[in-house]
Structure formats: structure tokens, C-alpha cells
Amino acid sequence: MGGEGFTEEVIRLAGEEIRTCIQCGTCSSSCSTAHLMDNSIRKLIRLVLEGRKREALASDSIWLCTSCLLCTVRCPRGIRPKAVVSALRQICEREGIRSKDASFERIFMDQIRSSGRISEVLLSAAYALRNPDAAVPIMEMGIELLSRGKVSLDPGSVSGMDEIQRIFREFENE
Amino acid sequence: MDPSERPMRIGVYICHCGLNIAATLDVEELRRFAETLPNVVVARDIQFTCSDAGQNTIKSDIAEFKLDAVVVAACSPRLHEPTFRRTITEAGLNQYMLEMANIREQCSWVHMDSPALATQKAKDLIAMAVAKASLLHPLETESVPVSRDVLVIGGGVAGISAALDLANAGLRVYLVERRPTIGGYMALLTDVFPTNDCSICVLAPKMAEVYANPMIKLMTYSEILAIEGTVGHFRVTGVTKPRYVDPTLCKGCINECSSVCPVEVPNDYDFNLGKRKAIYMAIPQSVPLVACIDTNACIGCGLCAEACPADAVKYDQQSEEFKLDVGAIIVATGWQPFDASRKEEYGFGRYRDVVTTLQIERMLNAAGPTRGDIVRPSTGEIARSVAFIQCVGSRDQTVGNPYCSRICCMASLKNAQLIKERYPDADVAIHYIDIRAGGEGYEEFYLRAQRLGINFIRGRVSSVEEGDDGLYVHYEDTLLGKTLMKRYDLVVLSIGLEANRDAEVVGNLLGLSRRPDRFFEIAHPKMRPVEAHIDGVFIAGCASGPKEIQVSIAQGSAAASKAMQLLFKGEIELDPTVAFVDRDKCIGCRLCVDTCPSRAISVKDTAFVDEARCKGCGTCAAACPVDAIEMRLFSDEQILAQIRAATAVKGEYPFIVGFLCNWCSYAGADLAGTSRIQYPTNIRIIRVMCAGRVDPSFVLEALRRGADGVLIAGCRIGECHYVSGNLHALQRAEVLRGLLKEIGIDPRRLKVAWCAASEGDILARKIEEFVDELRDLGPVGTELAAALPSGKV
């Protein structure tokens, strides 16, 4: 399925340096969510270079990246593994391949669109409704956070909503 | 026979180079064209001109046609100029009566898709060569006596090896070492790979030999302050720092003085693991075996002076300046360890149990601070588990060291073995990216380490964390594909080798160039491994990059043998292609004195060029406001003749005349050829020794004769073969652009470019860009026409 074109595209989006990867694993072992990933960031880069598009795009790892950039800071070859993740997300988006967690991002963006910011409580609630499995731990944590005043029920409001709407419109027109 | 009395008789030889030239260029047409050129009495095309048959043809023609000069249109003069100079010398001509037209690297190989235009360009190149050849003069090489003494800078194993070889061959050697003892890093190591023999046991006899050899003058605790002169006669000034101990009196007993010294400081010879006194001896095997007082630590209590039975402590000792006159210099200034605290994630400097390779070497050393025990510095207990982390400060672009330090894999394999042999139950692991064991016996050494039960974990460690009970190492086992964490008692950072910052002074004094990795650059990365760019200067050991002991020793010997070749005859031939002054024209303005990078010009009433020192760059000739300085080769009239020949038929638009410096840009253009990088045919390249040679009159002449643009290309800024020639070129070009604007010519018609010898692609791209720019500007003179109200010239 056009494996080579896939490699070229990721390289175009994330930089030529990817070709110089020595598979040392500095990225994966620097990664705070590596233990949750099915393929480590290092392996993801290997999959990209091998043109194994289906495996790379199906990988959970793409969606578990927290963008902390430690991989990118530490890579001895000057590769930006985070940029690889972003590139893969972009390709997934275009090709309609969603991870099981894409619903979260959808809810997240919907809230931004309607009120300009997110409310932790509403966001968690909406997510819990769609993922009943996750509901109990979310509620447990939510109660704890509420009792300590770490989250608020009132999302508040932002000025310049029309500006935010314009950004969404422009993005969608692209 | 005097060329001034009758017209020159020139032979032109056009090389097919098999199909390298003939496949693109119409060599027969080139030959027919050459026959029509003025002064040419014979022109031939030859299959391989550099072959014996080709050379014999030239030789017999010289005799038969009574040739005065020869033009060979073939490959780059940088390749075969020496060959053909020899050829014509054998036939009785002066070697300088040769000119080459570069129709391979700078024509057939770079214009493979446009044979017709390439052939036209080759015609121009041949016409230019013939024009220059018509103005050549025989030049005589002069021999001058040289000093047969050699200066070796750096007393590590490479410097020791060089000094001993030179001395044993009968040359006098001055060995200058910055520290109080010779021996370098090798003297501090424990057993060394791949034989695991004791380092100091094999080195100490060599150190003693240096001390005992009457042909070696050893100068420790000394530094070089100034170096003047050139090959054969370097005048060196240096200083020996006071050690406050009279070396002629000190018996080297050291205990008497140091045991009473009340000051303790971290021992830099143990890489700060142990302690030493303010009066100290670097190592027990120090050469010379003389104590030294560290003035930063000494409190001046006077106890050591009282204790010394030989009365050797002299607080009033002064530094002593020395002056040397040497024929050659060997730079063996070595390396410095990577500063491990720069990799913050590994915790060196924060966690006491994180140490470096050099510290573990000292720990393993029976004479070291722990007497050979491997301990956790935090507790003093024996370490039960040890991790080696490879590639710390090597292969790492985040610290600016993309190179492999080459010895660290073997050093860790060795240290891991030593630990495992001493503590068979210890858990010893090596965290590596790739194991590089490429020397003789090295792979077997690796095999031995594996058999000993050392754990090899493939994956670069991302961080080290200190916990309550030890150090936690984070890594991905890339063969398992699992991110893991492992506890160790002791972590050894396998630190890389860096260019020695302290050697920069010497490098600057000598004008040595440095590679992007900051090590000194050798004259050719493969073919001339121990020669510097500067005549009479050689580089050995880690000064030119990380090397193991064996290679450093070999390079020391190689540098010594190169110095011997140079000096044994007792005289060297001077290159006659230098500058000279027409005393009648000189007005004594001193502009040339300031311009000369070799400091070869002095002025009394008029200027005078020291021909032994002049390197022939020609920057002075271009700077002289009254044209009183002339070059013996690459003279004004020769270059102007080339310009006129190039512009005689303007066969192309846009038409560019290029002046490329011999060392970088011209070499870069050659590289574009050998790499077959294609670029437009619009440029006619004139070789000059330096971009600084380009006289404004050359540029004006080219534009006046119809060139649409002029390119001046030199070495990258900071990398000029003559130190500052390119800066002079730049300055001159800026002034010239102002002048062009003044007279109504678009200043963009003069382009300046910098390009290294390794950047053929950049040069090709610059030419391409310039062609496009000039196409936008229109033919030369368009701007003049546009300036007139009628729109006509």
C-alpha cells in the first residue's frame, strides 16, 4: 500500500534526519508513557523507515505521546521523534484512521469551539458517557479533585469567541 | 633560444582520457582549434597523455619542434601538474614552462549533457592556457640550508614515539610538554587492550629512554609562546614555568617533602578521585623524577623546604624563556576527555557513584587512589554491580560531537573484564549502541568479554537516577523492544575524546586548520595522515582525532620519518613561485606589509620580500596601489592574457569569468567534476593561488571585454590557506562593487562565494544561481543602455 510513499511523506513532514536513526532507544527510554505503548517510539521510526504504514498507523503509541519533547531534546542524531508522531497523527486524520481514543480529542475540540476553553468536569463527563469502562475511575478521581478544589464546575468564559470561531472556520476550509 | 627574441613555440596536447574526456568533448575539433592558436607549432590529441607513451610523445616533440612551452589539456593541474612538469624537465625544458587546461574535472565531467557547449568551453580553456603559456618564464628553484633540529610538542605516547625515532636516527629533538611529566594519558591507565598488559610497565621504559637520550632535550612544564619562520627555519619561543624545585638537586624521593605538606587538594592525576599534596609528583614513574609545587594550593608555610634533604625547594625560582631554531615541528598535543557533567541526565558531578572511564582506570590501577579496588565513592564499599554506559559525549549531536571516539568500546570491554576477573560474582553490564571492535585481536577480545559473563545490553541509556539503595539506569533494551530500569552500585560513563582546547594556541601560532569536529586537519584525510597543511609541520596521535595507543605510536613514528625525509639532506628547495618587488615603482606605502599573511614583506625605503617565507598567495600583488609587486607565476600579465583569451569569443550568454583559489574553490570545482555534479557551461575558470590574488583590474578587464559576470571564490571564511587572503578579497570586492555602481554597472555582476574543497555541490549551485541572476540582469551593459534617455547605447 504505497509503503515507500509513506516513508517519504513522514520524512517530508518530520525531517530528513529520520534516515540517520541508529535505533539506540534514547527516545523510548526517555518517554514517560513508553510503558503503555505497544510499539516504542524507536520501533515506530523503524516501521516508518521500513515503509510499514499499516503497522505504524495502527500503533497506540501515536496517541499516547504527551508531547513532552524529551525524546527530541535527547536524540543523539538530532531526530525529532515527536515530529514523527505528529506526522503520523496527521496522516491518520487524513486517512480516517482513528485510535480508540480519538473520541477524546473530538470532545476536547467541540468544547473549545463552543466555549473557547475546556472544563475538566464537563470534558471528563462527556468522555465517561462514551466510554463507560473509564467512567468509574474518572469519577473517583473527579470527586477527589473537586473536594480539594483542584477543578471547578464552572468553565468560565473567554473573550474573543468570534476570533476562535474564525480559526476553526479557516482550519476547516483548508 | 631566449623567448623574448623570437616568438614562443608551444605544443598543445589534448587528452582523451579514454572516454572520460572524449565521450563528451570533440577532441579532434579541439586539436584543429589549438593548431590555429598563436605560437602553437604542434597540437596533438592523445589517448592517455599521462601514460608513458603520451609523455614520450611530448618529450620527442620538445626536441623535434624545439618547443619553449607545453600546454596539456587534460585533467586538473591539481592531479597531474607534477607529472607533466617532470616530463618536460626530462626533455630539457624548465618545469615551469607548462600550463594545463582543465578540460576533465571542470569541463567534460560537469557538462555531460551539453557536448557542443562543453566543446566550446574547452576551446576557451585551451586558448586561455596557450595565452598564459606564451608569457611563461623559466624559474629556478633555489636550495637553502635548513636546521636539522625538530620540535615535538606534546609528551604523550605519540610525542614520545616521534622523539625517540628522530633521536635514534641522529636528529636533535626538543620535546616540549605542558605538564610536569611526560607520559600523557597512557601513563595513567591501568592495563591496556587488547593484551591487558600493564600500561605504565610498557610505557615507563620509553619515558626513561627519552630522559636518557642525549639527542633529546626534554622540556617539561613548558609552553610554546610564539612560532615564526617557515619550513627549515621555525624560530620558536617558549617558557618553562617554575616548579619551585631545582631539577638538578631534587632526588625524587617526594615523601620527605610531601609528607610534611599540610595542604591536600583533589589529585588531578586521579581525576579528582584521590588527594595529593601541594608539593607533589604526578605519578611515581614521573619523567623527570622531580617534585613540583602547585602554586594554587601552596600556602607558603616553608615546611617542604625545611624537610628536603637535598635543599632542592626554591621558592624564588623564575620562569625561563627559551628560543629554538628548528627545521620541522611535530604536533602531538593529544586530546581532552569529554566533560561528563554536560550530559546532565547521567548525573555526573551530582551522584558520587557515577564515575568516568578515566576514574575507573585509576581505581583499577594498583597505584591509584583505591589500590585497585572497585568501590562506590559514596560509601567506600566494593561495588557489586557495575554498569558501563557507552557513547557519553560521542556520537551525540546534542553536545556537538557527532563522531565516534573509537576507543571507548574497547576501553569498556577491557575494564569490564578486569572487574569481572577481580570480582567474579559482580554483575557487570555494558549498555551500548554498537560495539566497535575493529582492530587486530579486538573481536576476539569482545568474545572473551562475552565468555566471562559480562552482560551486553543494546540500547542507549536515557538517564541515571539516584535512589536510596543505588543508581537506577533507564534504557530501552532495543533487542527485546522493552523500556526497562536497572539498579547498579556503580555507573561508569564511557566518555569520549575531544580536541584538546589547550592545543588551540599552538594551532593558531602555526596556522593549522581544524575540522568541524575541532581536531586538527591533516593535509589529506587518507593519503597524508600525518602531514599538516603547513610545510614542515606534522601531526601525530589524537591531535588529529581519537586514536588508540597502537595507532598513536605508529603516527608518532610516521611523523618522525616524514621529518627525517625533509631534513636529512640539510637543505630544502624553495618554491620559486613567489612575489617580488619592482624597486623603481615601489613608493614604500607599506600596504603590502599589512596585507601579507606570512609576514614576509618588510619595508626600508622600498618593500622587500623574504622569498623563503613568501607562500606565493599574491594578496600583496593585488593590494599594491602602484603595481610594484609582481608574482613570478600567476603574474598580472599572464592572468590578464587568460581573461582576454576567455572573452575573445563570447560563445555563450550569460558569460562568466571565475577566479577560483587553488586550495578550496578550485579543488571544490574539481570535486564537482569527480562527483559528476552537472552545472551550466557558462563559466570560464581561472586558477589563482588565493582569492586575495584577484586584482580589481582583473574584474574590470573581464567586464570591459564583455563578461556578464565575474565570480571570485575562495576558502570559507576562517579557513583560508593563507589565513586572511579571502578576507582581503571580500574587502576588495565590496569596494569594487561601489566603484561598479559609480560607473553605472550593476554591482551584482561581481559575485563572491566561499566554498571548501569538499563542497563541490555548493560551488556548482553557486554557479547555477549566478547564471540565473545574470540572466535576470541581462547582458553586461544593459544597465548602461537603460540609463540613457533614448534607451540606446
Tab-separated table of C-alpha atoms in Angstrom, chain A residues 22-30 34-35 40 42-43 72-78, chain B residues 343 345 395-398 402 433 458-463 474-478 481 483:
chain	number	residue	atom	x	y	z
A	22	ILE	CA	20.705	4.370	14.845
A	23	GLN	CA	17.932	2.675	16.835
A	24	CYS	CA	19.631	3.438	20.136
A	25	GLY	CA	16.376	3.717	22.085
A	26	THR	CA	17.186	7.009	23.800
A	27	CYS	CA	13.766	8.292	22.702
A	28	SER	CA	11.788	5.359	24.065
A	29	SER	CA	13.630	5.199	27.338
A	30	SER	CA	13.154	8.937	27.796
A	34	ALA	CA	6.549	4.255	26.862
A	35	HIS	CA	5.341	1.527	29.250
A	40	SER	CA	8.107	2.101	21.337
A	42	ARG	CA	12.167	3.842	18.431
A	43	LYS	CA	10.282	0.998	16.801
A	72	THR	CA	13.533	15.304	20.817
A	73	VAL	CA	15.843	17.015	23.290
A	74	ARG	CA	17.915	13.894	23.873
A	75	CYS	CA	18.141	12.245	20.440
A	76	PRO	CA	21.857	11.968	19.676
A	77	ARG	CA	21.194	12.182	15.935
A	78	GLY	CA	19.110	15.332	16.104
B	343	LYS	CA	25.216	15.173	29.986
B	345	GLU	CA	20.751	13.283	32.614
B	395	ARG	CA	28.013	10.030	18.511
B	396	ASP	CA	25.933	12.740	20.104
B	397	GLN	CA	24.866	15.821	18.231
B	398	THR	CA	23.263	17.348	21.296
B	402	PRO	CA	28.735	13.552	16.099
B	433	ILE	CA	24.570	1.228	20.789
B	458	ARG	CA	21.778	-2.982	23.420
B	459	GLY	CA	20.211	0.412	23.915
B	460	ARG	CA	21.495	3.839	24.791
B	461	VAL	CA	20.817	4.851	28.373
B	462	SER	CA	18.493	7.828	28.566
B	463	SER	CA	19.052	8.757	32.201
B	474	HIS	CA	16.825	3.828	32.306
B	475	TYR	CA	17.090	2.333	28.856
B	476	GLU	CA	15.236	0.505	26.156
B	477	ASP	CA	16.526	-2.978	25.512
B	478	THR	CA	16.157	-2.445	21.799
B	481	GLY	CA	11.767	-3.816	22.479
B	483	THR	CA	11.814	0.005	28.145
